[in-house]
CSV table of C-alpha atoms (C1' of nucleotides) in Angstrom, one decimal:
chain,number,residue,atom,x,y,z
A,1,MET,CA,-65.5,-100.0,-109.8
A,2,ILE,CA,-64.5,-97.7,-107.0
A,3,CYS,CA,-60.8,-98.0,-107.3
A,4,CYS,CA,-58.1,-95.5,-107.8
A,5,VAL,CA,-55.8,-98.0,-109.2
A,6,LYS,CA,-53.3,-98.3,-112.0
A,7,ASP,CA,-54.7,-101.2,-113.9
A,8,CYS,CA,-58.3,-100.4,-114.3
A,9,THR,CA,-58.3,-103.0,-117.1
A,10,ARG,CA,-61.3,-103.8,-119.1
A,11,GLY,CA,-62.9,-107.2,-119.3
A,12,THR,CA,-62.1,-110.2,-117.3
A,13,ILE,CA,-59.6,-109.8,-114.5
A,14,LEU,CA,-57.1,-112.6,-113.7
A,15,SER,CA,-55.7,-113.3,-110.3
A,16,ASP,CA,-52.1,-114.0,-109.7
A,17,THR,CA,-52.9,-117.7,-110.3
A,18,ASN,CA,-54.5,-116.9,-113.6
A,19,ILE,CA,-57.9,-117.9,-112.3
A,20,PRO,CA,-60.6,-115.5,-113.5
A,21,VAL,CA,-62.3,-113.8,-110.6
A,22,ARG,CA,-65.1,-111.3,-110.4
A,23,THR,CA,-65.5,-109.0,-113.4
A,24,MET,CA,-66.6,-105.5,-113.0
A,25,ALA,CA,-67.1,-102.6,-115.4
A,26,PRO,CA,-64.1,-100.3,-114.7
A,27,ARG,CA,-64.4,-96.6,-115.1
A,28,PRO,CA,-60.9,-95.2,-115.2
A,29,GLU,CA,-62.1,-91.7,-115.7
A,30,GLY,CA,-63.3,-91.5,-112.1
A,31,CYS,CA,-60.7,-93.4,-110.2
A,32,ARG,CA,-59.0,-90.3,-108.7
A,33,ALA,CA,-62.3,-88.6,-108.2
A,34,VAL,CA,-63.4,-90.9,-105.4
A,35,ALA,CA,-60.3,-90.4,-103.4
A,36,GLU,CA,-60.4,-86.6,-103.8
A,37,THR,CA,-64.1,-86.5,-102.9
A,38,LEU,CA,-63.5,-88.5,-99.8
A,39,GLY,CA,-60.6,-86.3,-99.0
A,40,ARG,CA,-63.0,-83.4,-99.2
A,41,ILE,CA,-66.0,-84.7,-97.3
A,42,GLY,CA,-64.2,-87.3,-95.2
A,43,ASP,CA,-63.0,-85.0,-92.5
A,44,LYS,CA,-64.3,-84.8,-89.1
A,45,TRP,CA,-67.2,-82.4,-89.5
A,46,THR,CA,-68.2,-82.0,-93.1
A,47,VAL,CA,-70.8,-84.8,-93.2
A,48,MET,CA,-72.4,-83.6,-90.0
A,49,VAL,CA,-72.7,-80.1,-91.2
A,50,VAL,CA,-74.1,-81.2,-94.5
A,51,GLY,CA,-76.5,-83.5,-92.7
A,52,SER,CA,-77.5,-80.6,-90.5
A,53,LEU,CA,-78.1,-78.3,-93.5
A,54,ALA,CA,-80.1,-81.1,-95.2
A,55,GLN,CA,-82.9,-79.9,-93.0
A,56,GLY,CA,-82.9,-76.6,-94.8
A,57,PRO,CA,-81.2,-73.2,-94.6
A,58,MET,CA,-79.6,-72.5,-91.3
A,59,ARG,CA,-77.8,-69.7,-89.5
A,60,TYR,CA,-74.3,-70.0,-88.2
A,61,ASN,CA,-75.0,-70.2,-84.6
A,62,HIS,CA,-77.8,-72.7,-85.2
A,63,ILE,CA,-75.5,-75.0,-86.9
A,64,LEU,CA,-73.0,-74.5,-84.2
A,65,ARG,CA,-75.6,-75.6,-81.6
A,66,THR,CA,-76.9,-78.4,-83.8
A,67,VAL,CA,-73.6,-80.1,-84.6
A,68,GLU,CA,-72.6,-81.3,-81.2
A,69,GLY,CA,-69.0,-80.8,-80.2
A,70,ILE,CA,-67.9,-78.6,-83.1
A,71,SER,CA,-65.9,-75.4,-82.3
A,72,GLN,CA,-66.5,-72.1,-84.0
A,73,ARG,CA,-63.2,-72.4,-85.7
A,74,MET,CA,-63.9,-75.8,-87.2
A,75,LEU,CA,-67.4,-74.8,-88.3
A,76,THR,CA,-66.1,-71.7,-90.0
A,77,LEU,CA,-63.4,-73.7,-91.8
A,78,THR,CA,-65.8,-76.5,-92.7
A,79,LEU,CA,-68.4,-74.0,-94.1
A,80,LYS,CA,-65.8,-72.1,-96.0
A,81,GLY,CA,-64.6,-75.4,-97.6
A,82,LEU,CA,-68.1,-76.3,-98.6
A,83,GLU,CA,-68.8,-72.9,-100.0
A,84,GLN,CA,-65.6,-73.0,-101.9
A,85,ASP,CA,-66.6,-76.3,-103.5
A,86,GLY,CA,-70.0,-75.0,-104.4
A,87,LEU,CA,-71.9,-77.3,-102.0
A,88,VAL,CA,-73.2,-74.5,-99.8
A,89,THR,CA,-74.2,-70.9,-100.3
A,90,ARG,CA,-73.5,-68.2,-97.8
A,91,THR,CA,-75.9,-65.3,-97.6
A,92,MET,CA,-75.0,-62.4,-95.4
A,93,TYR,CA,-77.6,-59.8,-94.2
A,94,PRO,CA,-75.7,-56.7,-93.2
A,95,THR,CA,-78.0,-56.0,-90.3
A,96,ILE,CA,-77.1,-55.4,-86.7
A,97,PRO,CA,-76.4,-57.9,-85.3
A,98,PRO,CA,-75.3,-59.5,-88.5
A,99,ARG,CA,-77.1,-62.6,-89.8
A,100,VAL,CA,-75.6,-65.2,-92.1
A,101,ASP,CA,-77.6,-68.0,-93.6
A,102,TYR,CA,-76.1,-71.2,-95.0
A,103,GLU,CA,-77.9,-73.4,-97.4
A,104,LEU,CA,-77.1,-76.4,-99.5
A,105,THR,CA,-76.8,-75.8,-103.2
A,106,GLU,CA,-78.3,-78.1,-105.8
A,107,LEU,CA,-74.9,-79.8,-105.9
A,108,GLY,CA,-74.9,-80.2,-102.1
A,109,ARG,CA,-78.4,-81.6,-102.1
A,110,LEU,CA,-77.4,-84.2,-104.7
A,111,LEU,CA,-74.8,-85.3,-102.3
A,112,ILE,CA,-77.4,-86.3,-99.7
A,113,ALA,CA,-78.4,-89.4,-101.5
A,114,PRO,CA,-74.9,-91.0,-101.6
A,115,LEU,CA,-74.4,-90.0,-98.0
A,116,GLN,CA,-77.7,-91.6,-97.1
A,117,SER,CA,-76.7,-94.9,-98.6
A,118,LEU,CA,-73.5,-94.7,-96.6
A,119,HIS,CA,-75.5,-93.9,-93.6
A,120,ASP,CA,-77.8,-96.8,-94.1
A,121,TRP,CA,-74.8,-99.1,-94.5
A,122,ALA,CA,-73.3,-97.7,-91.3
A,123,THR,CA,-76.4,-98.1,-89.2
A,124,GLU,CA,-77.1,-101.5,-90.5
A,125,HIS,CA,-73.6,-103.0,-90.2
A,126,ARG,CA,-72.1,-101.1,-87.2
A,127,PRO,CA,-73.0,-103.9,-84.8
A,128,ALA,CA,-71.1,-106.3,-87.0
A,129,MET,CA,-68.1,-104.0,-87.1
A,130,LEU,CA,-68.1,-103.5,-83.4
A,131,ALA,CA,-68.3,-107.3,-82.9
A,132,ALA,CA,-65.4,-107.8,-85.3
A,133,ARG,CA,-63.4,-105.3,-83.5
A,134,ALA,CA,-64.0,-106.9,-80.2
A,135,ALA,CA,-63.2,-110.3,-81.6
A,136,PHE,CA,-60.0,-109.0,-83.1
A,137,ALA,CA,-59.0,-107.3,-79.8
A,138,GLU,CA,-59.5,-110.6,-78.0
A,139,LYS,CA,-57.4,-112.5,-80.4
A,140,GLU,CA,-54.7,-109.8,-80.1
A,141,SER,CA,-54.5,-109.9,-76.3
A,142,GLU,CA,-54.6,-113.7,-76.4
A,143,ALA,CA,-51.6,-113.8,-78.7
A,144,ALA,CA,-49.9,-111.2,-76.5
A,145,SER,CA,-50.4,-113.3,-73.4
A,146,GLN,CA,-49.0,-116.3,-75.3
A,147,ARG,CA,-45.9,-114.4,-76.2
A,148,ALA,CA,-45.6,-113.1,-72.6
A,149,ARG,CA,-45.7,-116.6,-71.3
A,150,PHE,CA,-42.6,-117.5,-73.2
A,151,THR,CA,-40.6,-114.4,-73.1
A,152,THR,CA,-40.9,-113.5,-69.4
A,153,PRO,CA,-41.2,-116.8,-67.6
A,154,LYS,CA,-39.4,-115.3,-64.6
B,1,MET,CA,-81.2,-87.8,-92.5
B,2,ILE,CA,-77.5,-88.1,-92.4
B,3,CYS,CA,-76.9,-85.8,-89.6
B,4,CYS,CA,-75.0,-86.4,-86.3
B,5,VAL,CA,-76.9,-83.6,-84.6
B,6,LYS,CA,-78.5,-83.0,-81.3
B,7,ASP,CA,-82.0,-82.2,-82.5
B,8,CYS,CA,-83.0,-85.0,-84.7
B,9,THR,CA,-86.5,-83.9,-84.2
B,10,ARG,CA,-89.4,-85.7,-85.8
B,11,GLY,CA,-92.0,-84.1,-88.0
B,12,THR,CA,-91.9,-80.6,-89.5
B,13,ILE,CA,-88.8,-78.6,-88.9
B,14,LEU,CA,-89.0,-74.9,-88.3
B,15,SER,CA,-86.3,-72.4,-89.3
B,16,ASP,CA,-85.2,-69.6,-87.0
B,17,THR,CA,-88.0,-67.5,-88.6
B,18,ASN,CA,-90.6,-70.1,-87.9
B,19,ILE,CA,-91.1,-70.8,-91.6
B,20,PRO,CA,-91.5,-74.5,-92.2
B,21,VAL,CA,-88.8,-75.9,-94.4
B,22,ARG,CA,-88.0,-79.2,-95.9
B,23,THR,CA,-89.1,-82.2,-93.9
B,24,MET,CA,-87.1,-85.4,-93.7
B,25,ALA,CA,-87.5,-88.6,-91.8
B,26,PRO,CA,-84.9,-88.4,-89.1
B,27,ARG,CA,-83.2,-91.5,-87.8
B,28,PRO,CA,-81.4,-90.6,-84.6
B,29,GLU,CA,-80.2,-94.1,-84.0
B,30,GLY,CA,-77.6,-93.8,-86.8
B,31,CYS,CA,-76.4,-90.2,-86.4
B,32,ARG,CA,-73.1,-91.1,-84.7
B,33,ALA,CA,-72.6,-94.1,-87.0
B,34,VAL,CA,-72.1,-92.1,-90.2
B,35,ALA,CA,-69.4,-90.0,-88.6
B,36,GLU,CA,-67.6,-93.0,-87.2
B,37,THR,CA,-67.9,-94.9,-90.5
B,38,LEU,CA,-66.4,-92.0,-92.4
B,39,GLY,CA,-63.7,-91.7,-89.8
B,40,ARG,CA,-62.9,-95.3,-90.6
B,41,ILE,CA,-63.1,-95.4,-94.4
B,42,GLY,CA,-62.4,-91.7,-95.0
B,43,ASP,CA,-58.7,-91.8,-94.6
B,44,LYS,CA,-56.3,-91.5,-97.5
B,45,TRP,CA,-56.1,-95.1,-98.7
B,46,THR,CA,-58.9,-97.2,-97.4
B,47,VAL,CA,-61.3,-96.7,-100.3
B,48,MET,CA,-58.7,-97.3,-102.8
B,49,VAL,CA,-57.7,-100.5,-101.2
B,50,VAL,CA,-61.3,-101.6,-100.9
B,51,GLY,CA,-61.8,-100.6,-104.5
B,52,SER,CA,-58.8,-102.7,-105.5
B,53,LEU,CA,-60.0,-105.7,-103.5
B,54,ALA,CA,-63.4,-105.4,-105.1
B,55,GLN,CA,-61.8,-107.1,-108.1
B,56,GLY,CA,-61.3,-110.2,-106.0
B,57,PRO,CA,-58.8,-111.7,-103.6
B,58,MET,CA,-55.3,-110.2,-104.0
B,59,ARG,CA,-51.9,-110.6,-102.6
B,60,TYR,CA,-50.1,-108.0,-100.6
B,61,ASN,CA,-47.6,-107.0,-103.2
B,62,HIS,CA,-50.3,-107.0,-105.9
B,63,ILE,CA,-52.3,-104.4,-103.9
B,64,LEU,CA,-49.1,-102.5,-103.3
B,65,ARG,CA,-48.5,-102.2,-107.1
B,66,THR,CA,-52.2,-101.6,-107.8
B,67,VAL,CA,-52.8,-98.8,-105.5
B,68,GLU,CA,-50.6,-96.1,-106.9
B,69,GLY,CA,-48.5,-94.2,-104.5
B,70,ILE,CA,-49.2,-96.2,-101.3
B,71,SER,CA,-46.3,-97.2,-99.1
B,72,GLN,CA,-45.7,-100.5,-97.5
B,73,ARG,CA,-46.4,-99.0,-94.2
B,74,MET,CA,-49.7,-97.4,-95.1
B,75,LEU,CA,-50.9,-100.5,-96.9
B,76,THR,CA,-50.1,-102.7,-93.9
B,77,LEU,CA,-51.8,-100.3,-91.6
B,78,THR,CA,-54.8,-99.9,-93.9
B,79,LEU,CA,-55.2,-103.7,-94.3
B,80,LYS,CA,-54.9,-104.2,-90.6
B,81,GLY,CA,-57.6,-101.7,-89.9
B,82,LEU,CA,-59.9,-103.3,-92.5
B,83,GLU,CA,-59.3,-106.7,-91.0
B,84,GLN,CA,-59.9,-105.5,-87.6
B,85,ASP,CA,-63.3,-104.1,-88.6
B,86,GLY,CA,-64.2,-107.3,-90.4
B,87,LEU,CA,-64.2,-105.9,-93.8
B,88,VAL,CA,-61.3,-107.9,-95.1
B,89,THR,CA,-59.9,-111.4,-94.4
B,90,ARG,CA,-56.2,-112.1,-94.2
B,91,THR,CA,-55.1,-115.6,-95.3
B,92,MET,CA,-51.5,-116.5,-94.8
B,93,TYR,CA,-49.8,-119.5,-96.5
B,94,PRO,CA,-46.7,-120.4,-94.5
B,95,THR,CA,-44.7,-121.2,-97.6
B,96,ILE,CA,-41.3,-120.0,-98.6
B,97,PRO,CA,-41.5,-117.3,-99.6
B,98,PRO,CA,-44.6,-116.5,-97.6
B,99,ARG,CA,-47.9,-115.6,-99.4
B,100,VAL,CA,-50.7,-113.6,-97.9
B,101,ASP,CA,-54.1,-113.2,-99.6
B,102,TYR,CA,-56.5,-110.4,-98.8
B,103,GLU,CA,-60.1,-110.6,-99.6
B,104,LEU,CA,-63.2,-108.6,-98.9
B,105,THR,CA,-65.6,-110.2,-96.5
B,106,GLU,CA,-69.4,-110.2,-97.1
B,107,LEU,CA,-69.5,-107.0,-95.0
B,108,GLY,CA,-66.8,-105.5,-97.1
B,109,ARG,CA,-68.5,-106.4,-100.4
B,110,LEU,CA,-71.7,-104.8,-99.1
B,111,LEU,CA,-69.7,-101.6,-98.7
B,112,ILE,CA,-69.0,-101.5,-102.4
B,113,ALA,CA,-72.5,-100.3,-103.3
B,114,PRO,CA,-72.5,-97.1,-101.1
B,115,LEU,CA,-69.0,-96.4,-102.3
B,116,GLN,CA,-70.1,-96.8,-105.8
B,117,SER,CA,-72.9,-94.2,-105.4
B,118,LEU,CA,-70.4,-91.9,-103.9
B,119,HIS,CA,-68.1,-92.6,-106.8
B,120,ASP,CA,-70.8,-91.8,-109.3
B,121,TRP,CA,-71.5,-88.5,-107.6
B,122,ALA,CA,-67.9,-87.7,-107.6
B,123,THR,CA,-67.3,-88.4,-111.3
B,124,GLU,CA,-70.5,-86.7,-112.3
B,125,HIS,CA,-70.0,-83.5,-110.3
B,126,ARG,CA,-66.3,-83.1,-110.1
B,127,PRO,CA,-66.2,-80.7,-113.0
B,128,ALA,CA,-68.8,-78.5,-111.2
B,129,MET,CA,-66.7,-78.6,-108.0
B,130,LEU,CA,-63.6,-77.7,-109.8
B,131,ALA,CA,-65.4,-74.8,-111.5
B,132,ALA,CA,-66.8,-73.6,-108.2
B,133,ARG,CA,-63.3,-73.8,-106.7
B,134,ALA,CA,-61.8,-71.7,-109.5
B,135,ALA,CA,-64.6,-69.2,-109.3
B,136,PHE,CA,-64.1,-68.9,-105.5
B,137,ALA,CA,-60.4,-68.5,-105.9
B,138,GLU,CA,-60.9,-65.7,-108.4
B,139,LYS,CA,-63.3,-63.8,-106.2
B,140,GLU,CA,-60.8,-64.2,-103.3
B,141,SER,CA,-57.8,-62.8,-105.2
B,142,GLU,CA,-60.1,-60.1,-106.5
B,143,ALA,CA,-61.1,-59.1,-103.1
B,144,ALA,CA,-57.5,-59.3,-101.9
B,145,SER,CA,-56.3,-56.9,-104.6
B,146,GLN,CA,-59.1,-54.6,-103.6
B,147,ARG,CA,-57.9,-54.6,-100.1
B,148,ALA,CA,-54.3,-54.1,-101.2
B,149,ARG,CA,-55.3,-51.1,-103.2
B,150,PHE,CA,-56.4,-49.3,-100.1
B,151,THR,CA,-53.9,-50.6,-97.5
B,152,THR,CA,-50.7,-50.2,-99.5
B,153,PRO,CA,-51.1,-47.3,-101.8
B,154,LYS,CA,-47.4,-46.5,-101.5
C,1,DC,C1',-42.6,-112.0,-100.0
C,2,DA,C1',-44.7,-109.6,-96.5
C,3,DG,C1',-44.2,-107.1,-93.3
C,4,DG,C1',-42.0,-104.5,-88.5
C,5,DA,C1',-39.5,-100.6,-86.3
C,6,DT,C1',-38.1,-95.9,-86.3
C,7,DC,C1',-37.7,-91.1,-87.2
C,8,DC,C1',-39.6,-87.0,-88.5
C,9,DG,C1',-42.1,-83.3,-90.9
C,10,DT,C1',-46.8,-81.7,-91.9
C,11,DC,C1',-51.4,-81.3,-91.5
C,12,DT,C1',-55.5,-81.2,-88.5
C,13,DT,C1',-57.8,-80.1,-84.5
C,14,DG,C1',-58.9,-77.9,-80.2
C,15,DA,C1',-58.7,-74.2,-76.7
C,16,DT,C1',-58.7,-69.6,-75.9
C,17,DA,C1',-59.0,-64.8,-76.5
C,18,DC,C1',-60.4,-60.9,-79.3
C,19,DT,C1',-63.5,-58.0,-82.8
C,20,DG,C1',-66.6,-55.4,-86.4
D,1,DC,C1',-74.0,-62.5,-84.1
D,2,DA,C1',-70.5,-64.3,-86.7
D,3,DG,C1',-66.6,-64.6,-87.1
D,4,DT,C1',-60.7,-63.9,-86.8
D,5,DA,C1',-56.1,-64.7,-84.6
D,6,DT,C1',-52.9,-67.3,-82.2
D,7,DC,C1',-50.8,-71.1,-80.1
D,8,DA,C1',-50.1,-75.8,-78.7
D,9,DA,C1',-50.9,-80.8,-79.1
D,10,DG,C1',-51.7,-84.8,-81.4
D,11,DA,C1',-52.7,-87.6,-85.4
D,12,DC,C1',-51.3,-88.8,-89.8
D,13,DG,C1',-48.4,-90.0,-93.5
D,14,DG,C1',-43.8,-90.7,-95.8
D,15,DA,C1',-39.0,-92.3,-96.1
D,16,DT,C1',-35.8,-95.4,-94.7
D,17,DC,C1',-33.8,-99.5,-92.9
D,18,DC,C1',-34.3,-104.1,-91.0
D,19,DT,C1',-36.1,-109.3,-90.8
D,20,DG,C1',-38.2,-114.2,-90.7
DNA sequence: CAGGATCCGTCTTGATACTG
DNA sequence: CAGTATCAAGACGGATCCTG
């Protein structure tokens, strides 16, 4: 159960028509956790930074070059968030010029597996999603032209 | 490899100091996909709605009551997005009053597993994350008071 | 019942310039 | 090199009211 819902009931679940549907093992204790976690890693850059750091420890500018399109500001903020949540360690060498290494913690490395499964789903099913989106767009414009035919008949 | 990076190189990866670090099997073909997928499902309500629908087909108002805190507007938008991407089907019965059922498609049901693994990670490691956040906040305020001691000595 | 339309504040992101 | 500071723009989400 991945829900964050009110009625994480146990046992058989009844639909509105009282017909038993799929049964799952609910885990109420983690319902809120999923949403919060996704709120944390679901932003625009976090997964890419984590994915980048999955290769190993990396310096600030190296991540900056690796994660295409990220700005200094966003990288700094993302790394700070990850460090704050204990997913990344920041090691500063007070040399001149300064050098800062970032590395995934054990916690951060454990996150790689779930992200990998999400990655696999994404790569495998993205064509289907794109197709669905295209089909949906077509139906939309079709319906729009239908409406237009009756609302603006000149 | 879950990255969305430029140098999804193959084989051994070298750090800035030319010391070989962890080696992973990169899959450049899916780099962008992860980011896009998370952009899709990483919003505030999508996972909760999917989690709710994982129980089985459900009517609009039932989801509304199940997903605590969601507004009509957000539920409608979320469901429309999911339908557009082929993760959810919308079945309308033109009765009075109207009745609309939402149900996960096969694609949507396949998404449950990755979300489940993310859920498991979240429930298992959330205490650690909260602890890390608390520790970080403490260090922050500590450093802040240090600074204050020297910048505003009255 | 299941939305659609509107308004409006907030949060996020990006661009740019500056610094120890 | 590795950031910080500031500003502007746009996306996002919530509240409210309306409807077939």
